[in-house]
PDB file of C-alpha atoms in Angstrom:
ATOM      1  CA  UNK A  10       0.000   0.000   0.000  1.00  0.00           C
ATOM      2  CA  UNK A  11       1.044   3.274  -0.697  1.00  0.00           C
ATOM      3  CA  UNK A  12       2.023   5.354   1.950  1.00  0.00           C
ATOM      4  CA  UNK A  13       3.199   8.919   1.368  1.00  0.00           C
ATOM      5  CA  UNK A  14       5.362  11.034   4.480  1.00  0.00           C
ATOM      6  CA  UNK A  15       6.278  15.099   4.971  1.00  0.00           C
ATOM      7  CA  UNK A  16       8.705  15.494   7.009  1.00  0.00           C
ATOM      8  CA  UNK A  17       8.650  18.399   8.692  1.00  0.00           C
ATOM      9  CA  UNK A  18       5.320  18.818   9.823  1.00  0.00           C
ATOM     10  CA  UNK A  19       6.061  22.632  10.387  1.00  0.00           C
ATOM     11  CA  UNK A  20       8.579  24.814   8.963  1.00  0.00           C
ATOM     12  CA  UNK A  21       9.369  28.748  10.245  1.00  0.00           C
ATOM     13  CA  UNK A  22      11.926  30.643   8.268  1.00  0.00           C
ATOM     14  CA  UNK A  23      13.115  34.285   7.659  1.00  0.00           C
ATOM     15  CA  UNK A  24      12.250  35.676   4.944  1.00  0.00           C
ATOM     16  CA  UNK A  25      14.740  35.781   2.275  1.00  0.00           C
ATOM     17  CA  UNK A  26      15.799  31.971   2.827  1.00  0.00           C
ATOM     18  CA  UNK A  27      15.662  29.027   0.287  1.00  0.00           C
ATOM     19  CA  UNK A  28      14.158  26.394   1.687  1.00  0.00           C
ATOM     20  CA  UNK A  29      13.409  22.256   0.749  1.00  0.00           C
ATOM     21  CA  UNK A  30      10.354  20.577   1.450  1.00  0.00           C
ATOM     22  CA  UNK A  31      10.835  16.993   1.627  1.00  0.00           C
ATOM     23  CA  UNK A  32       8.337  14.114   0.367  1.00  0.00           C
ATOM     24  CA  UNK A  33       8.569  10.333   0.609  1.00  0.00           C
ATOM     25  CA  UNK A  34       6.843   7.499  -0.874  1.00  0.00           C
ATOM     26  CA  UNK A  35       7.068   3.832  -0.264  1.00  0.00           C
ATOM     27  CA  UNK A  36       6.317   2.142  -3.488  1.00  0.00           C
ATOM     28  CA  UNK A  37       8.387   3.333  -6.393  1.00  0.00           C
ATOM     29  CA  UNK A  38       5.867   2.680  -9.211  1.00  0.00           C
ATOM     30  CA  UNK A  39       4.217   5.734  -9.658  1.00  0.00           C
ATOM     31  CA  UNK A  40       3.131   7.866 -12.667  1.00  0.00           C
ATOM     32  CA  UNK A  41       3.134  10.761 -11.101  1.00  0.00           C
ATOM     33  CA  UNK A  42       3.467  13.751  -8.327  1.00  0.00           C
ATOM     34  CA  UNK A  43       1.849  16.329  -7.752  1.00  0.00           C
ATOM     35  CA  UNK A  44       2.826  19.423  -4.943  1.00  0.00           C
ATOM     36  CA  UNK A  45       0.063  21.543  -4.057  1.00  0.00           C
ATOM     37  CA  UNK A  46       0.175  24.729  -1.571  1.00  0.00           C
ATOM     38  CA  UNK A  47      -2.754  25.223   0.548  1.00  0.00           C
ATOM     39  CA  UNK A  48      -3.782  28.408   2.645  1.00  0.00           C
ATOM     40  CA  UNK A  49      -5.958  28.617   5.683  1.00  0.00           C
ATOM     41  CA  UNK A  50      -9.876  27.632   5.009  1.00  0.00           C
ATOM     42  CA  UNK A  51      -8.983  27.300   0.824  1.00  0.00           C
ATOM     43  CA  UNK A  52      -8.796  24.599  -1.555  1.00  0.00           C
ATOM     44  CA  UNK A  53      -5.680  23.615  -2.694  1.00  0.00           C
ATOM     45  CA  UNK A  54      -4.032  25.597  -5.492  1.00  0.00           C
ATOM     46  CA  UNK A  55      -1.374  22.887  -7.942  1.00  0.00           C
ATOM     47  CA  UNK A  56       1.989  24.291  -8.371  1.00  0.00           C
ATOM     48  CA  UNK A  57       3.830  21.741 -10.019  1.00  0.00           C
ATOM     49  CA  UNK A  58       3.392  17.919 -11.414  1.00  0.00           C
ATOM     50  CA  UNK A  59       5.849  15.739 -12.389  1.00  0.00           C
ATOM     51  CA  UNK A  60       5.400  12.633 -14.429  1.00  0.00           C
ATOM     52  CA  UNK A  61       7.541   9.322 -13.420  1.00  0.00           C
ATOM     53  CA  UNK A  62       9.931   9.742 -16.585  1.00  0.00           C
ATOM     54  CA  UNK A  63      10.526  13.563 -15.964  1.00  0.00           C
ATOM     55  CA  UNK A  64      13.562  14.083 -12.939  1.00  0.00           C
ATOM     56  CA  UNK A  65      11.911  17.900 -12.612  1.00  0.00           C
ATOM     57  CA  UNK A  66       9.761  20.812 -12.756  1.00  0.00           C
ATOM     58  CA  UNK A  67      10.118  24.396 -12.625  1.00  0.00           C
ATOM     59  CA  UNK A  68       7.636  27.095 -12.292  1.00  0.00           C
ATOM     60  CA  UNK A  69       9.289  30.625 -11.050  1.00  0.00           C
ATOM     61  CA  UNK A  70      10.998  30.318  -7.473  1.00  0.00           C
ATOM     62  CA  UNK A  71       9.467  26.518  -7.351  1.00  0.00           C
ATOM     63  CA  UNK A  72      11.226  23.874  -8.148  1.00  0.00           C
ATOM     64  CA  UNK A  73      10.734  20.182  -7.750  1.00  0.00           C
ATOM     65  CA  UNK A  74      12.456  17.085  -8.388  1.00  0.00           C
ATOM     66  CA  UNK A  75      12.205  13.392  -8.695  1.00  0.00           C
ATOM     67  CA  UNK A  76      13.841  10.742  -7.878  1.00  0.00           C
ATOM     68  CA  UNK A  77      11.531   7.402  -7.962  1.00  0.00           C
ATOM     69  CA  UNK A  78      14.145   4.509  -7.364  1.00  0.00           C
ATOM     70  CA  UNK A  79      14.820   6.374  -3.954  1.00  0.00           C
ATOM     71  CA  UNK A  80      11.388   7.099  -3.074  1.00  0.00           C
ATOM     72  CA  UNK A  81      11.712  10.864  -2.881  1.00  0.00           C
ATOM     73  CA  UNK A  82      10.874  14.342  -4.063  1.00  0.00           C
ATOM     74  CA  UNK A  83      11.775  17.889  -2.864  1.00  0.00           C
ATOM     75  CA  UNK A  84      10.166  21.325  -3.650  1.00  0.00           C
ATOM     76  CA  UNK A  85      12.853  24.051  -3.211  1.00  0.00           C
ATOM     77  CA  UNK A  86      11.537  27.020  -2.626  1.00  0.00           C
ATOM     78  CA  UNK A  87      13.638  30.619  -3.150  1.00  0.00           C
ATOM     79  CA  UNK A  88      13.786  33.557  -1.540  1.00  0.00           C
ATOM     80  CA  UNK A  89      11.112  32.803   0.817  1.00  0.00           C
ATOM     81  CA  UNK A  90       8.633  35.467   0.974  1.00  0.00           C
ATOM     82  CA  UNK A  91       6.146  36.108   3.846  1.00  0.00           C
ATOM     83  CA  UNK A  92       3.196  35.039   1.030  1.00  0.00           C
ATOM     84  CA  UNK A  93       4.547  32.160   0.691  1.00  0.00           C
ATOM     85  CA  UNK A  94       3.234  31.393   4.183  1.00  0.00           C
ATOM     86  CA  UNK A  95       1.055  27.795   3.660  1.00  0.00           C
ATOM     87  CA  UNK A  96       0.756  24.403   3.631  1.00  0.00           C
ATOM     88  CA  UNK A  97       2.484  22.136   0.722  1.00  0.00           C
ATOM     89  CA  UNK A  98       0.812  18.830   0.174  1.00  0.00           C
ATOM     90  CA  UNK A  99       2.554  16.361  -2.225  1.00  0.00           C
ATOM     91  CA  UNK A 100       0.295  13.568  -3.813  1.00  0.00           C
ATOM     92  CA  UNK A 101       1.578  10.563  -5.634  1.00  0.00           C
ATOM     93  CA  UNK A 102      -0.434   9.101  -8.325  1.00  0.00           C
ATOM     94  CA  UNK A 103      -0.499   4.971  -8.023  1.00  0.00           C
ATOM     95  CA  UNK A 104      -2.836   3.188  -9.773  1.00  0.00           C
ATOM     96  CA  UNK A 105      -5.916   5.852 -10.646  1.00  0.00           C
ATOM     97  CA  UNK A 106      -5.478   7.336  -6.876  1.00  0.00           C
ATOM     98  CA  UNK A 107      -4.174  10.500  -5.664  1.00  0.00           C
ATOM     99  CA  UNK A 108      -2.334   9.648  -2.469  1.00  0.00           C
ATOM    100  CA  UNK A 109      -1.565  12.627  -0.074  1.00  0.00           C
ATOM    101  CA  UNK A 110       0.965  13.191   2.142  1.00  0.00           C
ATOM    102  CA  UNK A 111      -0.478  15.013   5.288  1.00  0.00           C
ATOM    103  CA  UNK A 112       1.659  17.903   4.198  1.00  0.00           C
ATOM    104  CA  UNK A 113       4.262  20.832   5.359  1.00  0.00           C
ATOM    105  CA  UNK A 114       3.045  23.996   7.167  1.00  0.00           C
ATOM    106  CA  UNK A 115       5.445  26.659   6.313  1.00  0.00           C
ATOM    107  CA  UNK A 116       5.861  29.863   8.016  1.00  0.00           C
ATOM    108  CA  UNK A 117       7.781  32.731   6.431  1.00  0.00           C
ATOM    109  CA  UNK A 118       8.247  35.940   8.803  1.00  0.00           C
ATOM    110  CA  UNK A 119       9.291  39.335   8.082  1.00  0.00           C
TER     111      UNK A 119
ATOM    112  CA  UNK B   2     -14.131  30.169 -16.281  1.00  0.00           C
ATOM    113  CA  UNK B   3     -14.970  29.849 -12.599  1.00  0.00           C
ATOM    114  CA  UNK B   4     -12.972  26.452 -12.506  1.00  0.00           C
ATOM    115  CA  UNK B   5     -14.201  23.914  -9.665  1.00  0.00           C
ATOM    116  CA  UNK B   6     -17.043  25.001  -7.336  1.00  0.00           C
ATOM    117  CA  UNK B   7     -18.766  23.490  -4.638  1.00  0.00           C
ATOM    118  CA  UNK B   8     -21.884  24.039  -2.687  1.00  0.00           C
ATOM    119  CA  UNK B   9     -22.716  24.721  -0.030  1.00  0.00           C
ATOM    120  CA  UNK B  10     -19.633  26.186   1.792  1.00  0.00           C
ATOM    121  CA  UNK B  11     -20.782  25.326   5.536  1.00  0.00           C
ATOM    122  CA  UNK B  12     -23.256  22.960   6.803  1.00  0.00           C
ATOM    123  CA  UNK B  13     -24.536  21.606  10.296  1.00  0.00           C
ATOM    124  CA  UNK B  14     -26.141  18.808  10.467  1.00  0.00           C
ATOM    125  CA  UNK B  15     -27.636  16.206  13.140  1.00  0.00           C
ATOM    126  CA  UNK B  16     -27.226  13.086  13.263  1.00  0.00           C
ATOM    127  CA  UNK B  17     -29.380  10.828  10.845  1.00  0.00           C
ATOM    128  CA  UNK B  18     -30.287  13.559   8.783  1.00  0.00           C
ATOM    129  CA  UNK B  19     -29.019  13.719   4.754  1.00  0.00           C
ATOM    130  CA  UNK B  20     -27.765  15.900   2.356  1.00  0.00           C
ATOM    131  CA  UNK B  21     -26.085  16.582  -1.003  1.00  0.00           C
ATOM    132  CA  UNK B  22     -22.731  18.354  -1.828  1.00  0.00           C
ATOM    133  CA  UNK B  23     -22.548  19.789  -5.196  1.00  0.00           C
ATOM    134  CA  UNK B  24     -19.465  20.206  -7.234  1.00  0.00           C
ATOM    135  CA  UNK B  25     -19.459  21.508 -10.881  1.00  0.00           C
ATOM    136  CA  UNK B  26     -16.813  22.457 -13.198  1.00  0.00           C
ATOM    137  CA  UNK B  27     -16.857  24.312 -16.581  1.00  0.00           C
ATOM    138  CA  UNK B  28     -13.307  22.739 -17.987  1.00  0.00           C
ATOM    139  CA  UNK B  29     -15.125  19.891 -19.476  1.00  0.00           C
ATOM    140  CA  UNK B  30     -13.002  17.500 -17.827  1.00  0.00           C
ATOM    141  CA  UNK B  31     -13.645  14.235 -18.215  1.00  0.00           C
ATOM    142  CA  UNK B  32     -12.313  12.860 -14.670  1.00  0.00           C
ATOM    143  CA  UNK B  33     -13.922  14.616 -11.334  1.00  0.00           C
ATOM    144  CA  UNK B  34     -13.334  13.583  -7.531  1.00  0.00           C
ATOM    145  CA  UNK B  35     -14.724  13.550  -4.092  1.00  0.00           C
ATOM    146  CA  UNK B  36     -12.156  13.800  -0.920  1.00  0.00           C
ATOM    147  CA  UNK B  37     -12.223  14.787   2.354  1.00  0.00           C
ATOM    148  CA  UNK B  38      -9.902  16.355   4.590  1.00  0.00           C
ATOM    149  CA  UNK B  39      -9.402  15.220   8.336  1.00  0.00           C
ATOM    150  CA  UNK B  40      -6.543  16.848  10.529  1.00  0.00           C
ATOM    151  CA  UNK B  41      -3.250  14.520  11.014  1.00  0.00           C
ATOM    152  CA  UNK B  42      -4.884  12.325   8.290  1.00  0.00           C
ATOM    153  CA  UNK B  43      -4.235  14.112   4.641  1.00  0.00           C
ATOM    154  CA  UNK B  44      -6.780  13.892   1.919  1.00  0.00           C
ATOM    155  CA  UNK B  45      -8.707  10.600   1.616  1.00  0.00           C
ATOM    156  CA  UNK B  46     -10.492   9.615  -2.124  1.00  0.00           C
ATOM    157  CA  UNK B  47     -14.259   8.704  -1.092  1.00  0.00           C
ATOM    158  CA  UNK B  48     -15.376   8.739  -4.240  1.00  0.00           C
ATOM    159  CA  UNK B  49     -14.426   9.445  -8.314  1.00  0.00           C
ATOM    160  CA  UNK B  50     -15.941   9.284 -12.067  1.00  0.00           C
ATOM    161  CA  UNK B  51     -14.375   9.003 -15.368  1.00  0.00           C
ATOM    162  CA  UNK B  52     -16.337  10.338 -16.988  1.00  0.00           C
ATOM    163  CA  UNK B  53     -20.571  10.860 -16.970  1.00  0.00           C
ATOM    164  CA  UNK B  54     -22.402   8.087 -15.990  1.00  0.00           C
ATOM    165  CA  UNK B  55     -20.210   6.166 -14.302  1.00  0.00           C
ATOM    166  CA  UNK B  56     -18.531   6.265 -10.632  1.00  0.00           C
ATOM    167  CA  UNK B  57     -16.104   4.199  -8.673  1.00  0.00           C
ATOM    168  CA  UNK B  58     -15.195   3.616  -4.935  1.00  0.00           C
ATOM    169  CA  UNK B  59     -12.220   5.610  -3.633  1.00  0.00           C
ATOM    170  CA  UNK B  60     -10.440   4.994  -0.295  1.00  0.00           C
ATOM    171  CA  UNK B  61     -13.218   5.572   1.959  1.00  0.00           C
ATOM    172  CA  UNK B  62     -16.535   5.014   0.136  1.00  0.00           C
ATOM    173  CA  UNK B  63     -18.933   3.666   3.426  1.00  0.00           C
ATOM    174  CA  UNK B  64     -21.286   6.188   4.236  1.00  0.00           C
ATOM    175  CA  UNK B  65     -21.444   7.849   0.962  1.00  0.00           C
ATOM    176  CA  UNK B  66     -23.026   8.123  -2.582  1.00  0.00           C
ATOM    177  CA  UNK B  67     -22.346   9.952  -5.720  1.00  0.00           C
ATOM    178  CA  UNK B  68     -23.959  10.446  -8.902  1.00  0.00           C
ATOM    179  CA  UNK B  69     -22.400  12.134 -12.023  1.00  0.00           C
ATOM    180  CA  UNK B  70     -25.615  12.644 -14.857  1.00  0.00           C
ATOM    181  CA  UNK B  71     -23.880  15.346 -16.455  1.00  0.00           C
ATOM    182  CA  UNK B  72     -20.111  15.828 -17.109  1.00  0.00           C
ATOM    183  CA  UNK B  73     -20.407  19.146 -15.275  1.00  0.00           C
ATOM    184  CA  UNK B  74     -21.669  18.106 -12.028  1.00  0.00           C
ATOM    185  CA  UNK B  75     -20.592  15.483  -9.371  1.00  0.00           C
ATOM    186  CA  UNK B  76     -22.967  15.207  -6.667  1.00  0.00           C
ATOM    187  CA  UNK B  77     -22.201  13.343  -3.371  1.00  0.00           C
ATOM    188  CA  UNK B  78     -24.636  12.339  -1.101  1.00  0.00           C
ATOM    189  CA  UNK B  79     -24.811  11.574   2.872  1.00  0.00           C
ATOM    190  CA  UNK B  80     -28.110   9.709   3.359  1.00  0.00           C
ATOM    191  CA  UNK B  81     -27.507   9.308   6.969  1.00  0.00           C
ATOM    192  CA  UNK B  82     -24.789  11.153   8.253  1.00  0.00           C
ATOM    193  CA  UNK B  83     -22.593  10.438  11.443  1.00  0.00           C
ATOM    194  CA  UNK B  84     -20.400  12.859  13.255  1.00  0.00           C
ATOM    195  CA  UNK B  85     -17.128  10.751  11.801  1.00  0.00           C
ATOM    196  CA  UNK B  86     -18.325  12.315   8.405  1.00  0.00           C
ATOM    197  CA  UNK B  87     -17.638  15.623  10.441  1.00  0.00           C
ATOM    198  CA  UNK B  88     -14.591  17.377   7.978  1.00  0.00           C
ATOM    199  CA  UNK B  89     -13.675  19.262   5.329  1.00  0.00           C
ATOM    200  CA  UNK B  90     -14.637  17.913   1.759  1.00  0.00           C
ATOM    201  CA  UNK B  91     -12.837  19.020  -1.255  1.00  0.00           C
ATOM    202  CA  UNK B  92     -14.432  18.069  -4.835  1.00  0.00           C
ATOM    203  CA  UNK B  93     -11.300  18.155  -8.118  1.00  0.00           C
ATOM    204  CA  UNK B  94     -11.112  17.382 -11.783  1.00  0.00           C
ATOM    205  CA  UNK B  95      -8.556  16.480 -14.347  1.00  0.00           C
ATOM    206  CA  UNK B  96      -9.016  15.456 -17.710  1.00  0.00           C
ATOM    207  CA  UNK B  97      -7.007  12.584 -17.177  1.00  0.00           C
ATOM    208  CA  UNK B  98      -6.310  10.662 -14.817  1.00  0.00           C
ATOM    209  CA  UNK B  99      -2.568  10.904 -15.395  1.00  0.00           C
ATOM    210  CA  UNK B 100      -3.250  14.599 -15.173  1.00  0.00           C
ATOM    211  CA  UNK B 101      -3.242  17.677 -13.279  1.00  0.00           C
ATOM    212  CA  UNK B 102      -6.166  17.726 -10.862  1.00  0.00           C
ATOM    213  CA  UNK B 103      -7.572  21.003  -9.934  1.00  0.00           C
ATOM    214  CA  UNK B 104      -9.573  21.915  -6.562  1.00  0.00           C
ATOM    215  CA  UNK B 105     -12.500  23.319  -5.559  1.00  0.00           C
ATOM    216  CA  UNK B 106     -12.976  25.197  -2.364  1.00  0.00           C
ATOM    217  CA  UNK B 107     -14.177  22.975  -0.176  1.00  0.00           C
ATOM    218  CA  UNK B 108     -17.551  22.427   2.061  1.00  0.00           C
ATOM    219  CA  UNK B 109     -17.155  22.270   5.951  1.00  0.00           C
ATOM    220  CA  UNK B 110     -19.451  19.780   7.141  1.00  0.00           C
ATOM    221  CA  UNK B 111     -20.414  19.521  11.094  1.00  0.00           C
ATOM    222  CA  UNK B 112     -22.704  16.799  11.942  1.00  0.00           C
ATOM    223  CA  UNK B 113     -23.511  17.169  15.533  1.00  0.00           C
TER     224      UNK B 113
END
């Protein structure tokens, strides 16, 4: 079964920093991930997806990468700005289900 | 294009009692989802349809119905809900399943 981990649960950083959010995933056949970012009350808003043959996606300060055989993926984040201030869910596609990490609350302050 | 809305935002309801969520989206997607949201516990897939006419079980199906007559609209239904169907329920489409899925913005359900 796939399981899917965030580690940390809770980030706070100055503003200005870059900064990795980490994802893991126990079963290596995927077809995809997906990061999301999701503020307070809201939906969640995609920023990037990355299918299983791709190693990584960028989309302005985002960037995330890839690497199935290990079971990971990182968004890097640059020059943290205080709206960047939410939480970032990964989801790994297996099968025809989305499976969600319970995701990284990040904190950027002034 | 308003994208992925759901209705209603809010709702309270007792114990027993039944309702419908409504989600519709003007991307003419093919692929549209029911989750919900519980602290500590991520996003769970209750229900999902490929495309109108048909639906599937997700993750956590007991409890709940869904119906998908048109390709615009996924409705899910609670005929007798329970406060563990208290939580936040998020509706998405795609029109693939390989493919981006997009969010609506939620409904906050509180069965007491």
């Amino acid at each position: 079964k796939q399981e899917v981990t965030q580690i940390p649960a809770a980030l706070s950083v100055p503003e200005g920093e870059n900064l990795v959010l980490n994802c893991s995933f126990t079963d290596s056949a995927i077809y995809n991930l997906q990061w999301f970012r999701q503020d307070p009350g809201k939906g969640l808003t995609s920023l990037l997806l990355i299918q299983s043959s791709q190693r990584e996606q960028t989309s302005g300060r985002l960037n995330a990468s890839l690497d199935k055989s290990s079971g990971r993926s990182t968004l890097y984040i640059a020059a943290s700005q205080p709206g960047d201030s939410a939480t970032y869910l990964c989801a790994v596609r297996s099968t025809d289900k989305l499976i969600f990490g319970t995701g990284t609350r990040l904190q950027v302050f002034p | 294009n308003a994208g992925v809305t759901q209705t209603p935002k809010f709702r309270v309801l007792k114990t027993g009692q039944s309702m419908t969520l409504l989600c519709a989206q003007d991307m003419n997607h093919e692929y549209m989802y029911w989750y919900r949201q519980d602290p500590g516990m991520g996003l769970r897939l209750i229900h999902y349809s490929v495309g109108e006419g048909t639906t599937a079980k997700g993750e956590v199906p007991d409890g709940y119905n869904v119906s998908r007559l048109k390709k615009q609209n996924f409705l899910l239904g609670l005929e007798s809900a329970a406060p563990s169907q208290t939580s936040v329920y998020f509706c998405a489409s795609s029109t693939a399943l390989a493919n981006e899925q997009f969010f609506g913005p939620g409904t906050r359900l509180t069965v007491l």
